[in-house]
GROMACS .gro file of C-alpha atoms in nm:
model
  258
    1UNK     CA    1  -6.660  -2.048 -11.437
    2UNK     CA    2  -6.508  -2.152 -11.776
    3UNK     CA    3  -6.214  -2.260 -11.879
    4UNK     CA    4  -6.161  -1.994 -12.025
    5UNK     CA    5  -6.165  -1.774 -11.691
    6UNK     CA    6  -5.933  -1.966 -11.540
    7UNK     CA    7  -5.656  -1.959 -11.726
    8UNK     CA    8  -5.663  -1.634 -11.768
    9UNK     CA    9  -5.626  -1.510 -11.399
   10UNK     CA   10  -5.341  -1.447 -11.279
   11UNK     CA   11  -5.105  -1.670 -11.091
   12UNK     CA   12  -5.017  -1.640 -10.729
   13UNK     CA   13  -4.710  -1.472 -10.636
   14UNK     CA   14  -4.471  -1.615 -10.403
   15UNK     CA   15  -4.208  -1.419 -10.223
   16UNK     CA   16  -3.892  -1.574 -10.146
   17UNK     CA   17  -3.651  -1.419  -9.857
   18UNK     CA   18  -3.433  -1.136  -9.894
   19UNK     CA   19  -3.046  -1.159  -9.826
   20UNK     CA   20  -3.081  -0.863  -9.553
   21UNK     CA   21  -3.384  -1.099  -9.365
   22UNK     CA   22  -3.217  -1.428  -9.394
   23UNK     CA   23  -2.907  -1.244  -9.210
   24UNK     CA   24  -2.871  -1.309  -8.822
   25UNK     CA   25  -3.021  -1.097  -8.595
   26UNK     CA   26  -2.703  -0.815  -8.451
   27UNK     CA   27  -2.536  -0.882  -8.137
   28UNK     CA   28  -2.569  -0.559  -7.902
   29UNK     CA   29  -2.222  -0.469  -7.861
   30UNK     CA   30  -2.078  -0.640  -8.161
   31UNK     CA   31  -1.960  -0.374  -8.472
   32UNK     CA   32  -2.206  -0.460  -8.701
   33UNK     CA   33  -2.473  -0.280  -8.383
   34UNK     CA   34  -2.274   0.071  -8.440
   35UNK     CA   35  -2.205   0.121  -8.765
   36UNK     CA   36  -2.150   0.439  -8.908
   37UNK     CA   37  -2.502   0.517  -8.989
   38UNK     CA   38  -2.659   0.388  -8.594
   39UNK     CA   39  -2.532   0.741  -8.467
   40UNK     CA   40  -2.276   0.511  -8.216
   41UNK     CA   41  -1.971   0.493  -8.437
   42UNK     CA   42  -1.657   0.442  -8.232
   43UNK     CA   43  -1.812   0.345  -7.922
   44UNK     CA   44  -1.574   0.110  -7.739
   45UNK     CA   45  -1.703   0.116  -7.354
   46UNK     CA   46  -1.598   0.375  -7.072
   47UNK     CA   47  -1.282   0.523  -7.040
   48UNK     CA   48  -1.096   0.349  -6.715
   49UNK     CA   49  -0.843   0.636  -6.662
   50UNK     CA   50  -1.152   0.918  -6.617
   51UNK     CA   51  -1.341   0.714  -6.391
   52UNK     CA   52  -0.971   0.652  -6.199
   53UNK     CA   53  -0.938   1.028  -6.155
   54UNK     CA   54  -1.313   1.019  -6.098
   55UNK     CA   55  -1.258   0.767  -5.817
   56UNK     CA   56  -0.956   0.962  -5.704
   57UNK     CA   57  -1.131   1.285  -5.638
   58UNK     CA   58  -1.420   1.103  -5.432
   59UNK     CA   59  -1.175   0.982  -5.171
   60UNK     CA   60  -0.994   1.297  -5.130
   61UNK     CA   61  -1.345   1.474  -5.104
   62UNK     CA   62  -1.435   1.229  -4.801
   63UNK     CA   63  -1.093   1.280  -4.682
   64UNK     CA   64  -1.168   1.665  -4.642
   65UNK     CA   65  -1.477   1.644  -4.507
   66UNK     CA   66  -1.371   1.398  -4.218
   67UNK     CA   67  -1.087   1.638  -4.114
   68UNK     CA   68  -1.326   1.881  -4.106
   69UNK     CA   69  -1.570   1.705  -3.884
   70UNK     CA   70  -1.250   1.616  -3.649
   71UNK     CA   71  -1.150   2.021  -3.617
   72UNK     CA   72  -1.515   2.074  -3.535
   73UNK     CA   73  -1.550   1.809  -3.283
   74UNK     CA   74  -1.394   2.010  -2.915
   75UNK     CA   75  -1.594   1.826  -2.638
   76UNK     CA   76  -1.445   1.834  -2.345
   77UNK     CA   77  -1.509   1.556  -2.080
   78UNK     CA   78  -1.457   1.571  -1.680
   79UNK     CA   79  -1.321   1.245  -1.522
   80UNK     CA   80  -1.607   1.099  -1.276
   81UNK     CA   81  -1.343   1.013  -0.996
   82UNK     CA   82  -1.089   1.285  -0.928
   83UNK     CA   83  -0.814   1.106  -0.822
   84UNK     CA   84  -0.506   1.283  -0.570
   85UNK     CA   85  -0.193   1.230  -0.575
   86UNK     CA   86  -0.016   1.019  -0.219
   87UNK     CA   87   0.262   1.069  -0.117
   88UNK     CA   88   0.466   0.695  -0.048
   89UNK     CA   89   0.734   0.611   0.193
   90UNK     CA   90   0.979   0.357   0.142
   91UNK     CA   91   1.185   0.405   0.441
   92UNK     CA   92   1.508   0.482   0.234
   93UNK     CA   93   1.498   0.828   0.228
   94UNK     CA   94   1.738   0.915   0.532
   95UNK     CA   95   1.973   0.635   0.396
   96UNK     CA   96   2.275   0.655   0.121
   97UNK     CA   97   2.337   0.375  -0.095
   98UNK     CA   98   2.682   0.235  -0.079
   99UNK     CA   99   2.629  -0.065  -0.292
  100UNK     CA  100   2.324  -0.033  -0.602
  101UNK     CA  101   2.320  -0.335  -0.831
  102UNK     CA  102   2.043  -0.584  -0.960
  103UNK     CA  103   2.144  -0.911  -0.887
  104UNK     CA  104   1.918  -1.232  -0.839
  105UNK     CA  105   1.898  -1.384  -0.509
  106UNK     CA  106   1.827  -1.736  -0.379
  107UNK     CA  107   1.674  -1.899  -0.026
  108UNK     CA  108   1.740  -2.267   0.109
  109UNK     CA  109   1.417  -2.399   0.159
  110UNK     CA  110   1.497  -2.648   0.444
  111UNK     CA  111   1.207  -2.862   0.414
  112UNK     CA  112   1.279  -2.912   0.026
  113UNK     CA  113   1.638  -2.968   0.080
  114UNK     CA  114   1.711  -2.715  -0.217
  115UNK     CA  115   1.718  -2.386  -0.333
  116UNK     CA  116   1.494  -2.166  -0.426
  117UNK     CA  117   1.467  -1.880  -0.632
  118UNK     CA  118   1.374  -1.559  -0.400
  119UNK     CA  119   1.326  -1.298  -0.699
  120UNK     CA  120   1.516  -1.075  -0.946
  121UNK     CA  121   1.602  -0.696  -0.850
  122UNK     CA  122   1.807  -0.455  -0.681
  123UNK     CA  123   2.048  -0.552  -0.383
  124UNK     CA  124   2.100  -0.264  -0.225
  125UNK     CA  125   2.344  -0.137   0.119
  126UNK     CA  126   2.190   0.098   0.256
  127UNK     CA  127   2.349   0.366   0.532
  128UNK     CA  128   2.184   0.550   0.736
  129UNK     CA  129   2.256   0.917   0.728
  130UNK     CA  130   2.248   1.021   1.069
  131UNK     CA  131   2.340   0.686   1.270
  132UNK     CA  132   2.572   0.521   0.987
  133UNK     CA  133   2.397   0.181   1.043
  134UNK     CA  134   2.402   0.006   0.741
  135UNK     CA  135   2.138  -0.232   0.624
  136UNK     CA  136   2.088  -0.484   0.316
  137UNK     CA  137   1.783  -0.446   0.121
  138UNK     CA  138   1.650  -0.606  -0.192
  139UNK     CA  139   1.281  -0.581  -0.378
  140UNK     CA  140   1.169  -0.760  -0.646
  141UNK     CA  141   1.199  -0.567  -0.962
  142UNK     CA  142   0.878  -0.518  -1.107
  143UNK     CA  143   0.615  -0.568  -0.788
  144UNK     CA  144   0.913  -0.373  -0.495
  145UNK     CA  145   0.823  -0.628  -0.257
  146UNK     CA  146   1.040  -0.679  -0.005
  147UNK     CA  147   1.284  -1.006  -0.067
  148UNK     CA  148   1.550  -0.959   0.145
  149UNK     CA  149   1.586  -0.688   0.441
  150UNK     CA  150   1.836  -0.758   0.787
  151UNK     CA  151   2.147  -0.563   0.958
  152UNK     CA  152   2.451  -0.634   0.807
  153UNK     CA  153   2.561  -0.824   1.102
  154UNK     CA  154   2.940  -0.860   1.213
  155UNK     CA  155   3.103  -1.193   1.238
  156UNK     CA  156   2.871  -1.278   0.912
  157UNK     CA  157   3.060  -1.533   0.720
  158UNK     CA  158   3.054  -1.450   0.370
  159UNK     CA  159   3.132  -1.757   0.154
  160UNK     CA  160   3.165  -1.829  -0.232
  161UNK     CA  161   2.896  -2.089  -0.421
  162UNK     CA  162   3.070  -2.382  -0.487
  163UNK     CA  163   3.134  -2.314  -0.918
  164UNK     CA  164   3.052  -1.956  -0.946
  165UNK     CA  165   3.295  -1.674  -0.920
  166UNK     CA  166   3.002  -1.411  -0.888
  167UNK     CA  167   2.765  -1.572  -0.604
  168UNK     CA  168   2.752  -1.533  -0.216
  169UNK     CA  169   2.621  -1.717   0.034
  170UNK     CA  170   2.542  -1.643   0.440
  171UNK     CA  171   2.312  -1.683   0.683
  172UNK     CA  172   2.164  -1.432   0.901
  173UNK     CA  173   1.856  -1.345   1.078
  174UNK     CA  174   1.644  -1.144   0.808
  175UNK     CA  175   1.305  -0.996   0.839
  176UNK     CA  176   1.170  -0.919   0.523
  177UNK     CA  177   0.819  -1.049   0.589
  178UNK     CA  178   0.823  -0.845   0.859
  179UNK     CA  179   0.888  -1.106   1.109
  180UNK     CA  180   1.257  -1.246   1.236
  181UNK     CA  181   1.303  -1.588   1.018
  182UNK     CA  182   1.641  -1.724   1.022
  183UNK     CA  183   1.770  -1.752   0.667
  184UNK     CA  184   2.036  -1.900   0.411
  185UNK     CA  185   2.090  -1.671   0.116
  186UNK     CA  186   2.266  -1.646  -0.169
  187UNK     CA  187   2.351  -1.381  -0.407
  188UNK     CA  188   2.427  -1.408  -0.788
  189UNK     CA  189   2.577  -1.072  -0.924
  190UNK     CA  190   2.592  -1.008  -1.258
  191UNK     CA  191   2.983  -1.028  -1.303
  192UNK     CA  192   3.306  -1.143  -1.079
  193UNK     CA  193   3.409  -0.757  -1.052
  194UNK     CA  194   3.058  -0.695  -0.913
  195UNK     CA  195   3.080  -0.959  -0.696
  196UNK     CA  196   3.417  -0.836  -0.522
  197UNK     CA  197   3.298  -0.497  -0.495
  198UNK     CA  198   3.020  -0.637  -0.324
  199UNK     CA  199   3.215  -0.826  -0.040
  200UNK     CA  200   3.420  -0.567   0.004
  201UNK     CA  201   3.168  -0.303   0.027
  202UNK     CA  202   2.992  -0.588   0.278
  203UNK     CA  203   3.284  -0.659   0.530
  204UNK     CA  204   3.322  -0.278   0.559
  205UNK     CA  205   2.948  -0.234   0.650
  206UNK     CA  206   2.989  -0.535   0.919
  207UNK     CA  207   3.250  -0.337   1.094
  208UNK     CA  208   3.084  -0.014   1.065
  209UNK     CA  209   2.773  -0.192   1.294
  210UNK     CA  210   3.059  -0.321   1.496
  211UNK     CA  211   2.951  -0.012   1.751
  212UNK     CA  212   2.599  -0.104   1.758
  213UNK     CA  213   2.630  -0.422   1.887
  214UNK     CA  214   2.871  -0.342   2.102
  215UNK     CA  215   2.657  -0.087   2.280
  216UNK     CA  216   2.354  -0.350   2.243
  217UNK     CA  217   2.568  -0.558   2.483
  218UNK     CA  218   2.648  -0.291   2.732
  219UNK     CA  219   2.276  -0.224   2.780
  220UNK     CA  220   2.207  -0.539   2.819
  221UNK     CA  221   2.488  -0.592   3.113
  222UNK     CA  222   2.386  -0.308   3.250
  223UNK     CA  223   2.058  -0.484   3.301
  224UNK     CA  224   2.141  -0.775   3.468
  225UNK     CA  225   2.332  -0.559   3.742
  226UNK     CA  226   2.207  -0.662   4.120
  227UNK     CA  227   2.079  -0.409   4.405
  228UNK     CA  228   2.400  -0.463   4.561
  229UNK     CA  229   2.566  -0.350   4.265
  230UNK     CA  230   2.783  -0.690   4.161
  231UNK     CA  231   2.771  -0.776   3.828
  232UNK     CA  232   2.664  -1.088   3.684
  233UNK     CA  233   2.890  -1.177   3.408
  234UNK     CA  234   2.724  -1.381   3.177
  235UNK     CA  235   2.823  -1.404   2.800
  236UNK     CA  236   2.592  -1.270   2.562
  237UNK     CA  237   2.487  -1.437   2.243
  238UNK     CA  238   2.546  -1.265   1.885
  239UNK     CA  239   2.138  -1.372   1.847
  240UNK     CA  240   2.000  -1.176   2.104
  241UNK     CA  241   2.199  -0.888   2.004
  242UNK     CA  242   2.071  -0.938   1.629
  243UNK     CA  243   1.743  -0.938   1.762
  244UNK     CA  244   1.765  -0.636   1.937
  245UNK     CA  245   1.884  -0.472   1.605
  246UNK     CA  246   1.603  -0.637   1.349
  247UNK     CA  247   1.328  -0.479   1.609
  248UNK     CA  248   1.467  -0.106   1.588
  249UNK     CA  249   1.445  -0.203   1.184
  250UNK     CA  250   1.111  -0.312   1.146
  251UNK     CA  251   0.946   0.025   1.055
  252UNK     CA  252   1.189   0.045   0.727
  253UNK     CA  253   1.162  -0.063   0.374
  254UNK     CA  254   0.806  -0.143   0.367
  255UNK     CA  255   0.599  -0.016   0.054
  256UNK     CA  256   0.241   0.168   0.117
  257UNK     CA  257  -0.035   0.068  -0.045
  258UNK     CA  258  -0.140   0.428  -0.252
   0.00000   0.00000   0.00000
């Protein structure tokens, strides 16, 4: 080639970057990606208040259709064990209640040298309706066993707890686990006024069984009464006539197992 030819071809063209491709690349999302002339112009995300109401009607839809499915739902199912109603006896159903209050009562536990707390419930004086005998009862409150159950004996010494306005104490031959036990009790009422009405209602009951043991003792007499008919006179202990009286009271105030 010649000198000539050389210099007369042309020079190589070299192409230097355009503003537009030296620019960053767009950021999806940013406003430079929708402009006016991408066809997304004013796009700012989804509008929070339709899909709220969107939201809104969802719920209520499910709501619907679970109250339906309730409604629809009348199955009926039979109890396995068809249980019948007993009848119970408590053994205070021919009696009136003079006396009706909850009180707490005590026992002195001999071999503790203290006492003891018996339970929480009703003290009740019970009278029966056709022989007027009148009885003291108490249950505990929430299980009805039997605490506290013996004739309201005369000659029962009825004393105030040494402090207390509103507590008795006496001894008497009780049979409230169904066996004669020889017991000290005392009785904390819920006010003095309660407590008064109590002895009072208590001293009258003693001499309302006055008569019972007073025909206990005849009996009794009566027994001891020789072929020859001579009598033997022999005094006759307030005990034994207690006794006598618990065992004709031994069939009340117990509670059946249903």
């Amino acid at each position: 080639m010649t000198e000539t030819d050389v210099s007369s071809s042309p020079a190589p063209s070299v192409k230097t970057p355009s503003k537009e491709a030296s620019s960053a690349a767009p950021i999806f999302g940013s406003a430079s990606t929708f402009s006016s002339g991408s066809g997304f112009a004013g796009f700012t995300g989804v509008d929070s208040s339709k899909s709220k109401a969107v939201a809104a009607q969802s719920a209520e839809n499910d709501e619907e259709e679970d109250a339906g499915n309730d409604e629809e739902c009348g199955a009926e199912y039979a109890p396995i064990v068809q249980l019948q109603e007993v009848e119970t006896s408590t053994g205070e159903e021919t009696e009136t209640a003079l006396f009706d209050v909850k009180c707490k009562l005590y026992r002195f536990d001999n071999e503790a040298g203290e006492w003891k707390e018996r339970g929480t419930g009703k003290i009740k004086l019970l009278e029966d309706k056709e022989t007027q005998r009148v009885r003291l009862l108490m249950r505990e409150e929430k299980t009805l066993k039997i605490r506290a159950n013996h004739i309201v004996m005369p000659g029962t010494k009825l004393q105030e707890h040494t402090g207390s306005d509103k507590a008795w104490v006496w001894s008497t031959m009780d049979f409230a686990s169904e066996e004669q036990r020889m017991e000290l009790f005392c009785l904390k009422l819920p006010s003095p006024a309660r407590a008064q009405e109590f002895k009072k209602l208590f001293e009258e009951s003693m001499q309302k069984n006055t008569k019972f043991v007073a025909s206990t003792e005849s009996e009794e007499t009566a027994e001891d009464t020789h072929a020859n008919g001579s009598v033997v006179e022999e005094d006759k202990s307030q005990d034994k006539a207690t006794s006598e009286l618990a065992d004709s009271m031994k069939s009340k105030a117990k509670v059946e197992d249903a």
